[in-house]
Coordinates of C-alpha atoms in Angstrom, one line a residue:
M1 CA 0.0 0.0 0.0
R2 CA 1.5 3.4 -1.0
S3 CA 1.5 6.2 1.5
S4 CA -0.8 9.1 1.0
P5 CA 0.8 12.5 0.9
L6 CA -0.8 15.6 2.4
A7 CA -2.8 17.2 -0.3
I8 CA -1.0 20.2 -1.8
T9 CA -3.0 23.3 -2.5
P10 CA -3.0 23.7 -6.3
A11 CA -3.0 27.5 -6.1
L12 CA 0.8 27.8 -6.1
S13 CA 0.5 31.4 -7.1
R14 CA -0.5 32.2 -3.5
P15 CA 2.3 33.6 -1.4
S16 CA 4.4 30.8 0.2
V17 CA 6.3 31.0 3.4
C18 CA 8.9 28.5 4.7
I19 CA 9.7 28.5 8.4
D20 CA 12.9 27.0 9.8
G21 CA 12.4 23.7 11.7
F22 CA 15.5 24.1 13.9
N23 CA 13.5 24.3 17.2
M24 CA 10.4 22.5 16.1
A25 CA 12.4 19.3 15.4
L26 CA 14.0 19.2 18.9
P27 CA 12.7 16.2 21.0
K28 CA 11.6 18.4 23.9
G29 CA 10.7 21.5 21.9
S30 CA 11.2 25.0 23.4
G31 CA 9.4 28.3 23.7
I32 CA 10.6 29.1 20.2
A33 CA 9.1 25.8 19.0
T34 CA 5.8 27.0 20.4
Y35 CA 6.3 30.3 18.6
G36 CA 7.0 28.4 15.3
R37 CA 3.8 26.4 15.6
N38 CA 1.8 29.5 16.4
L39 CA 3.4 31.2 13.4
V40 CA 2.3 28.4 11.1
H41 CA -1.3 28.7 12.3
A42 CA -1.3 32.5 11.9
L43 CA 0.0 32.3 8.3
N44 CA -2.5 29.6 7.4
T45 CA -5.4 31.8 8.6
T46 CA -4.1 34.6 6.3
G47 CA -4.3 32.4 3.2
R48 CA -0.5 31.9 2.7
L49 CA 1.0 28.5 1.9
T50 CA 3.3 27.2 4.6
S51 CA 6.1 24.8 4.8
I52 CA 9.0 23.9 7.2
L53 CA 12.7 23.6 6.4
Y54 CA 14.1 20.5 8.2
G55 CA 17.6 19.2 8.5
P56 CA 17.1 15.5 9.2
A57 CA 19.8 12.9 9.7
A58 CA 18.9 11.0 6.6
D59 CA 19.0 11.8 2.9
Q60 CA 15.7 12.0 1.0
T61 CA 14.5 8.7 -0.7
S62 CA 11.7 7.7 -3.1
N63 CA 9.7 6.5 -0.1
I64 CA 7.3 9.3 1.1
A65 CA 6.7 7.6 4.4
A66 CA 10.4 7.1 5.1
N67 CA 11.1 10.8 4.3
T68 CA 8.3 11.9 6.6
A69 CA 9.6 9.6 9.4
A70 CA 13.0 11.1 9.1
L71 CA 11.5 14.5 9.8
A72 CA 9.6 13.3 12.8
D73 CA 12.5 11.3 14.2
G74 CA 14.5 14.0 15.8
P75 CA 18.4 14.3 16.0
P76 CA 20.3 11.0 15.7
P77 CA 22.5 9.4 18.4
R78 CA 26.1 10.6 18.1
S79 CA 27.2 7.1 17.2
R80 CA 25.4 7.4 13.9
V81 CA 27.4 10.5 12.7
N82 CA 30.0 9.8 10.0
K83 CA 32.8 12.2 11.0
R84 CA 34.5 12.3 7.7
S85 CA 31.3 13.0 5.8
R86 CA 30.4 15.7 8.3
W87 CA 33.8 17.4 7.9
R88 CA 33.5 17.4 4.1
R89 CA 30.0 18.9 4.3
T90 CA 31.1 21.5 6.8
L91 CA 34.0 22.6 4.6
T92 CA 31.7 23.0 1.5
S93 CA 28.7 24.4 3.4
R94 CA 29.7 28.0 2.4
F95 CA 29.0 27.1 -1.3
G96 CA 25.3 26.3 -0.4
R97 CA 22.9 23.6 0.3
T98 CA 19.9 22.6 -1.8
A99 CA 16.6 21.7 -0.1
E100 CA 14.2 19.2 -1.7
F101 CA 10.5 19.4 -1.3
I102 CA 8.9 16.5 0.6
P103 CA 5.1 15.8 0.6
L104 CA 4.1 14.5 4.0
S105 CA 2.8 11.0 4.5
D106 CA -0.4 10.3 6.5
L107 CA 1.0 7.0 7.5
V108 CA 3.5 8.5 9.9
I109 CA 2.4 9.3 13.5
W110 CA 4.1 12.3 15.0
S111 CA 4.8 12.7 18.7
N112 CA 2.3 14.8 20.5
E113 CA 5.0 15.9 23.0
N114 CA 6.2 18.5 20.6
G115 CA 2.9 19.5 19.1
G116 CA 2.3 16.7 16.7
R117 CA 2.3 17.0 12.9
P118 CA 2.4 20.6 11.9
P119 CA -0.5 21.8 9.6
I120 CA 1.7 22.7 6.7
N121 CA 1.4 22.1 2.9
G122 CA 4.7 20.2 2.9
A123 CA 8.3 20.2 4.0
W124 CA 11.7 21.0 2.6
S125 CA 14.7 18.9 3.6
T126 CA 18.4 18.8 3.3
R127 CA 20.5 16.5 5.4
D128 CA 22.0 17.8 8.7
L129 CA 21.4 21.4 7.6
Y130 CA 21.4 23.0 11.0
S131 CA 24.3 21.1 12.6
I132 CA 26.5 21.5 9.5
A133 CA 25.7 25.2 9.1
G134 CA 26.4 25.8 12.8
R135 CA 29.8 24.1 12.6
A136 CA 30.7 26.0 9.4
F137 CA 29.9 29.3 11.1
Q138 CA 31.9 28.3 14.2
K139 CA 35.0 27.1 12.3
Y140 CA 35.1 29.3 9.2
G141 CA 32.7 32.2 10.0
S142 CA 30.7 31.4 6.9
V143 CA 26.9 31.7 6.4
T144 CA 25.3 28.8 4.6
P145 CA 23.1 29.8 1.6
V146 CA 20.0 27.6 1.1
S147 CA 18.3 27.1 -2.3
F148 CA 15.0 25.3 -2.9
R149 CA 14.7 22.9 -5.8
R150 CA 11.4 23.5 -7.6
S151 CA 9.2 20.5 -8.3
M152 CA 5.8 19.5 -9.5
H153 CA 4.5 19.8 -5.9
S154 CA 5.8 23.3 -5.0
N155 CA 7.6 26.4 -6.1
S156 CA 10.4 27.9 -4.1
P157 CA 9.1 29.9 -1.1
D158 CA 8.6 33.6 -1.4
V159 CA 9.6 34.2 2.2
M160 CA 12.1 32.3 4.4
H161 CA 11.1 33.1 8.0
W162 CA 13.9 32.3 10.5
T163 CA 12.4 32.0 14.0
C164 CA 15.8 32.7 15.7
P165 CA 19.3 33.8 14.7
L166 CA 20.9 31.1 12.5
P167 CA 23.9 31.0 10.2
L168 CA 21.7 30.5 7.2
H169 CA 20.3 32.6 4.4
A170 CA 18.0 32.1 1.4
P171 CA 19.4 34.3 -1.4
K172 CA 16.4 34.0 -3.7
A173 CA 13.7 34.7 -1.0
I174 CA 12.7 37.5 1.3
N175 CA 14.5 36.7 4.6
L176 CA 12.4 37.5 7.7
L177 CA 14.0 37.0 11.1
T178 CA 12.4 36.8 14.6
V179 CA 14.5 37.7 17.6
H180 CA 13.0 36.7 20.9
D181 CA 15.6 38.1 23.3
L182 CA 19.3 38.9 23.7
I183 CA 19.6 37.4 27.2
P184 CA 23.1 35.9 26.6
L185 CA 24.2 39.5 26.1
R186 CA 22.0 41.2 28.8
L187 CA 22.5 38.5 31.5
P188 CA 25.6 36.5 30.3
H189 CA 26.0 34.8 33.7
T190 CA 22.6 33.0 33.3
T191 CA 23.5 31.1 30.1
T192 CA 26.2 28.8 28.7
D193 CA 26.6 30.7 25.5
D194 CA 29.9 32.0 24.3
T195 CA 29.0 35.7 24.3
S196 CA 31.4 36.7 21.6
A197 CA 30.2 33.9 19.3
Y198 CA 26.6 34.7 20.1
L199 CA 27.1 38.4 19.4
R200 CA 28.7 37.5 16.0
L201 CA 25.8 35.2 15.1
C202 CA 23.1 37.8 16.1
Q203 CA 24.9 40.6 14.3
T204 CA 25.3 38.6 11.1
S205 CA 21.7 37.4 11.2
V206 CA 20.2 40.9 11.7
D207 CA 22.5 42.4 9.1
R208 CA 21.4 39.9 6.5
A209 CA 17.6 40.0 7.3
D210 CA 15.3 42.0 5.1
H211 CA 13.1 42.7 8.1
I212 CA 13.1 41.7 11.8
V213 CA 10.2 40.7 14.0
V214 CA 10.4 40.9 17.8
V215 CA 8.0 39.7 20.5
S216 CA 8.2 42.7 22.9
E217 CA 9.2 46.3 23.1
T218 CA 12.0 45.2 25.5
T219 CA 13.6 43.1 22.8
R220 CA 13.1 45.8 20.2
R221 CA 15.0 48.3 22.5
D222 CA 17.8 45.7 23.0
L223 CA 18.3 45.2 19.3
I224 CA 18.5 49.0 18.8
E225 CA 20.8 49.6 21.7
I226 CA 23.1 46.5 21.6
L227 CA 23.2 45.6 17.9
G228 CA 22.6 49.0 16.5
V229 CA 19.7 48.0 14.3
N230 CA 17.7 50.8 12.7
E231 CA 14.3 51.0 14.4
D232 CA 12.6 51.1 11.0
R233 CA 13.8 47.5 10.3
I234 CA 12.1 46.1 13.4
T235 CA 8.4 45.4 14.0
N236 CA 7.0 44.2 17.3
T237 CA 4.1 41.7 16.8
Y238 CA 4.1 40.3 20.4
Q239 CA 3.2 36.6 20.5
A240 CA 0.0 34.5 20.7
V241 CA -1.2 32.6 23.8
S242 CA -3.5 29.7 23.1
L243 CA -4.2 26.3 24.7
P244 CA -6.3 23.4 23.3
S245 CA -10.0 24.0 23.8
D246 CA -10.6 20.6 25.3
L247 CA -8.2 21.4 28.1
I248 CA -9.6 24.9 28.7
D249 CA -13.2 23.6 28.6
K250 CA -12.5 20.7 31.0
S251 CA -14.9 20.8 33.9
Q252 CA -13.7 22.1 37.3
E253 CA -14.7 18.7 38.7
D254 CA -12.4 16.8 36.3
A255 CA -9.6 19.3 37.0
I256 CA -10.0 18.8 40.7
L257 CA -9.8 15.0 40.2
D258 CA -6.6 15.5 38.2
I259 CA -4.8 17.4 41.0
E260 CA -6.3 15.7 44.0
E261 CA -6.3 12.0 42.9
T262 CA -3.3 12.1 40.6
L263 CA -1.0 14.6 42.3
G264 CA -2.3 14.6 45.9
L265 CA -2.9 18.4 46.0
G266 CA -5.9 20.4 47.1
W267 CA -7.8 22.8 44.8
Q268 CA -6.3 26.3 45.3
G269 CA -4.2 24.9 48.1
Y270 CA -0.7 25.5 46.6
F271 CA 1.4 28.1 44.9
L272 CA 2.9 27.1 41.5
Y273 CA 6.0 27.7 39.4
F274 CA 6.3 26.1 36.0
G275 CA 9.1 26.5 33.5
A276 CA 12.7 25.6 33.0
V277 CA 15.0 25.3 36.1
E278 CA 17.8 27.7 35.2
P279 CA 19.4 30.8 36.8
K280 CA 17.3 33.5 35.1
K281 CA 14.1 31.9 36.4
N282 CA 15.2 33.0 39.9
L283 CA 14.1 29.8 41.7
A284 CA 16.5 30.1 44.7
R285 CA 15.0 33.4 45.7
L286 CA 11.5 32.2 45.1
I287 CA 12.1 29.1 47.3
E288 CA 13.6 31.2 50.1
A289 CA 10.7 33.7 49.9
H290 CA 8.2 30.9 50.1
L291 CA 9.8 29.2 53.1
T292 CA 10.0 32.4 55.0
S293 CA 6.5 33.4 54.2
N294 CA 5.0 30.9 56.6
V295 CA 2.0 30.3 54.4
D296 CA 0.4 26.8 54.7
A297 CA 0.1 26.3 50.9
P298 CA 3.1 24.4 49.6
L299 CA 5.2 25.6 46.6
V300 CA 4.9 23.3 43.6
I301 CA 7.7 23.4 41.1
V302 CA 7.2 21.9 37.7
G303 CA 10.3 22.1 35.5
G304 CA 12.9 20.1 33.7
R305 CA 16.6 20.7 33.7
G306 CA 17.7 23.9 32.0
W307 CA 21.0 25.8 31.5
L308 CA 23.4 26.0 34.5
D309 CA 20.9 24.4 36.8
A310 CA 23.4 22.8 39.2
D311 CA 22.9 25.4 41.9
E312 CA 19.1 25.3 41.8
N313 CA 19.0 21.5 41.8
A314 CA 21.5 21.3 44.6
F315 CA 19.4 23.7 46.7
L316 CA 16.2 21.6 46.0
E317 CA 18.1 18.4 47.0
Q318 CA 19.3 20.0 50.2
L319 CA 15.8 21.0 51.1
T320 CA 14.6 17.4 50.4
F321 CA 17.0 15.9 52.9
N322 CA 16.9 18.7 55.5
S323 CA 14.9 17.5 58.4
N324 CA 14.3 21.1 59.5
V325 CA 12.2 21.8 56.4
R326 CA 8.8 20.0 56.2
S327 CA 8.7 17.8 53.2
D328 CA 5.3 19.1 52.2
R329 CA 6.5 22.8 51.9
I330 CA 8.3 22.2 48.5
R331 CA 7.0 19.7 45.9
R332 CA 9.1 19.1 42.8
F333 CA 7.9 17.5 39.5
P334 CA 10.7 17.5 36.9
Y335 CA 8.1 16.4 34.2
M336 CA 4.4 16.5 34.0
P337 CA 2.0 15.6 31.1
F338 CA 0.6 18.7 29.5
H339 CA -3.0 17.9 30.3
L340 CA -2.1 17.6 34.0
L341 CA -0.1 20.8 34.0
V342 CA -3.1 22.7 32.6
S343 CA -5.3 21.4 35.5
L344 CA -2.5 22.2 38.0
I345 CA -2.3 25.8 36.7
R346 CA -6.1 26.2 36.9
G347 CA -6.1 24.9 40.5
A348 CA -3.3 27.1 41.8
R349 CA -3.8 29.5 44.7
G350 CA -1.3 31.6 42.7
V351 CA 1.3 31.2 40.0
V352 CA 4.7 32.8 40.8
F353 CA 7.0 33.7 37.9
P354 CA 9.8 35.9 39.3
S355 CA 12.2 35.7 36.3
L356 CA 15.2 38.1 36.2
Y357 CA 14.6 38.7 32.5
E358 CA 12.3 37.5 29.7
G359 CA 12.0 38.4 26.0
F360 CA 8.2 37.7 26.3
G361 CA 7.1 35.5 29.2
L362 CA 4.6 33.0 27.9
P363 CA 4.0 31.2 31.2
V364 CA 2.5 34.4 32.7
L365 CA -0.1 34.6 29.9
E366 CA -0.9 30.9 30.0
A367 CA -1.6 31.2 33.7
M368 CA -3.8 34.3 33.1
L369 CA -5.7 32.6 30.3
L370 CA -6.5 29.8 32.8
G371 CA -7.6 32.2 35.5
A372 CA -4.8 31.8 37.9
P373 CA -3.7 34.8 40.0
V374 CA -0.2 35.8 39.0
I375 CA 2.8 37.2 40.8
T376 CA 5.6 38.2 38.4
S377 CA 8.7 40.3 37.9
N378 CA 9.0 44.0 37.0
A379 CA 12.0 43.2 34.8
G380 CA 12.4 42.7 31.1
S381 CA 9.2 42.3 29.0
L382 CA 7.1 40.9 31.9
P383 CA 5.5 44.3 32.7
E384 CA 4.4 44.6 29.1
V385 CA 2.9 41.1 29.1
A386 CA 1.3 41.2 32.6
G387 CA 0.1 44.9 32.5
S388 CA -1.9 45.7 35.7
A389 CA -3.3 42.2 35.9
A390 CA -0.6 40.7 38.2
L391 CA 1.2 41.6 41.4
S392 CA 4.6 43.0 40.2
I393 CA 7.7 42.5 42.3
D394 CA 11.4 43.2 42.2
P395 CA 12.9 39.8 41.4
Y396 CA 16.1 40.5 43.4
D397 CA 14.1 41.4 46.5
I398 CA 13.3 38.2 48.5
S399 CA 11.2 40.1 51.0
A400 CA 9.1 41.6 48.1
I401 CA 8.4 38.1 46.7
R402 CA 7.6 36.8 50.2
D403 CA 5.2 39.7 50.9
A404 CA 3.4 39.1 47.6
I405 CA 2.9 35.4 48.4
R406 CA 1.5 36.4 51.7
Q407 CA -0.8 39.0 50.2
V408 CA -2.2 36.6 47.6
D409 CA -2.5 33.8 50.1
G410 CA -4.6 35.8 52.6
D411 CA -6.9 37.8 50.4
T412 CA -9.7 36.0 48.5
S413 CA -11.0 39.2 46.9
L414 CA -7.5 40.0 45.5
R415 CA -7.2 36.5 44.0
N416 CA -10.6 36.9 42.4
E417 CA -9.6 40.4 41.0
L418 CA -6.3 39.1 39.6
S419 CA -8.1 36.1 38.0
Q420 CA -10.6 38.3 36.2
K421 CA -8.0 40.9 35.1
G422 CA -5.7 38.1 34.0
R423 CA -8.3 36.6 31.7
L424 CA -8.9 40.0 30.1
Q425 CA -5.2 40.7 29.7
A426 CA -4.6 37.3 28.0
Q427 CA -7.2 38.2 25.4
R428 CA -5.0 41.0 24.1
F429 CA -2.6 38.3 23.0
S430 CA -5.1 36.1 21.2
P431 CA -4.2 34.1 18.0
E432 CA -6.5 36.5 16.0
N433 CA -4.6 39.6 17.2
Y434 CA -1.3 37.9 16.5
S435 CA -2.4 36.8 13.0
S436 CA -3.4 40.4 12.2
A437 CA 0.0 41.7 13.4
I438 CA 2.1 39.2 11.5
S439 CA 0.0 39.6 8.4
K440 CA 0.7 43.3 8.4
V441 CA 4.4 42.6 8.4
Y442 CA 4.1 40.3 5.4
A443 CA 1.9 42.8 3.6
R444 CA 4.6 45.5 4.2
L445 CA 7.1 43.1 2.5
G446 CA 4.7 42.7 -0.5
V447 CA 3.7 39.0 0.2

């Protein structure tokens, strides 16, 4: 039985946009992967054809299902890499790579962990594109040009939309670049990035881009002040917040069952942090603030390992084995299925997100969308995102975080007010508003 490719819209004269799959192909995804998926949905609603540029570990074959499986498979184990072949492709990368169009097979099941199969018209593929381009830039300072081989299924894209700085360029397309933040330059101690290499990559990317999209005024200012980008070349579209309707519409009774029967927590009986465990998320101060607040509601931390997380994890482990700290004060879940996380957010007495700096701050809006009262930082883009719908604190001030936890814990009317304001604030970042904003950028570029 032959695999059935995704139907290709015959109106190839419609504007076509290709989006890089660098983050969307990662096994665990990322905030930028979420942005990429939202971008695909937004462009689809505006009538543009969409595709994704992948760099799988395998070459394209005549088998549509095998080609699709290679895209959904994620990065290969290191043992499968042919070092001699990689060196040759790295050396010649500066002369360009050619992407082949791949219709998608309906026979391949994509992992739901990273959003499932994207709703695109097809994919472009060239083997090991992102890893080879990264090595070529690191070793030789060269940017890899990408061309698209026309076929009976698709023309070359009109726009290549890079969702983060990458050492790649599409010479025969309009190159649009999204920059989410410049945190490795603003807070270098919170990341593992080589700041000089990161600066070189960002500067090269913004210089080559035909236009730049940012997700906050904070990032827009950073581009102007740090990279010297002309403000006329930057458009702030913000970002969309959305969750599956079946999770939002789940009854409160079912959500209560999720958190009580599965997690052993009481409805509105805990404070919650969810996100990566890394220095800029400010967890050490949050934990200290919670422990000194003397509130009865425990602090629940949901987050996997992030950058430079040794100190935060060591602190959590010390608390676990410290007999002077009640074991029910801090609850840690390194991983949680998404449907349970949504119920956990809905049932929180308050969500605390005291990050030192964010380019956007999607967890704040997700919590607001679900009606959870929010305490967040007054740094970076978070005041733009939260507006007046959250309690705002100095993230470096432990006593301020502690006092905000006490305030939310002891004031029912405040919790109700923050919940109502938060839902209204989240509506400002609806998929419809985002689609309108991104469509105006494309219209400005003539596509």
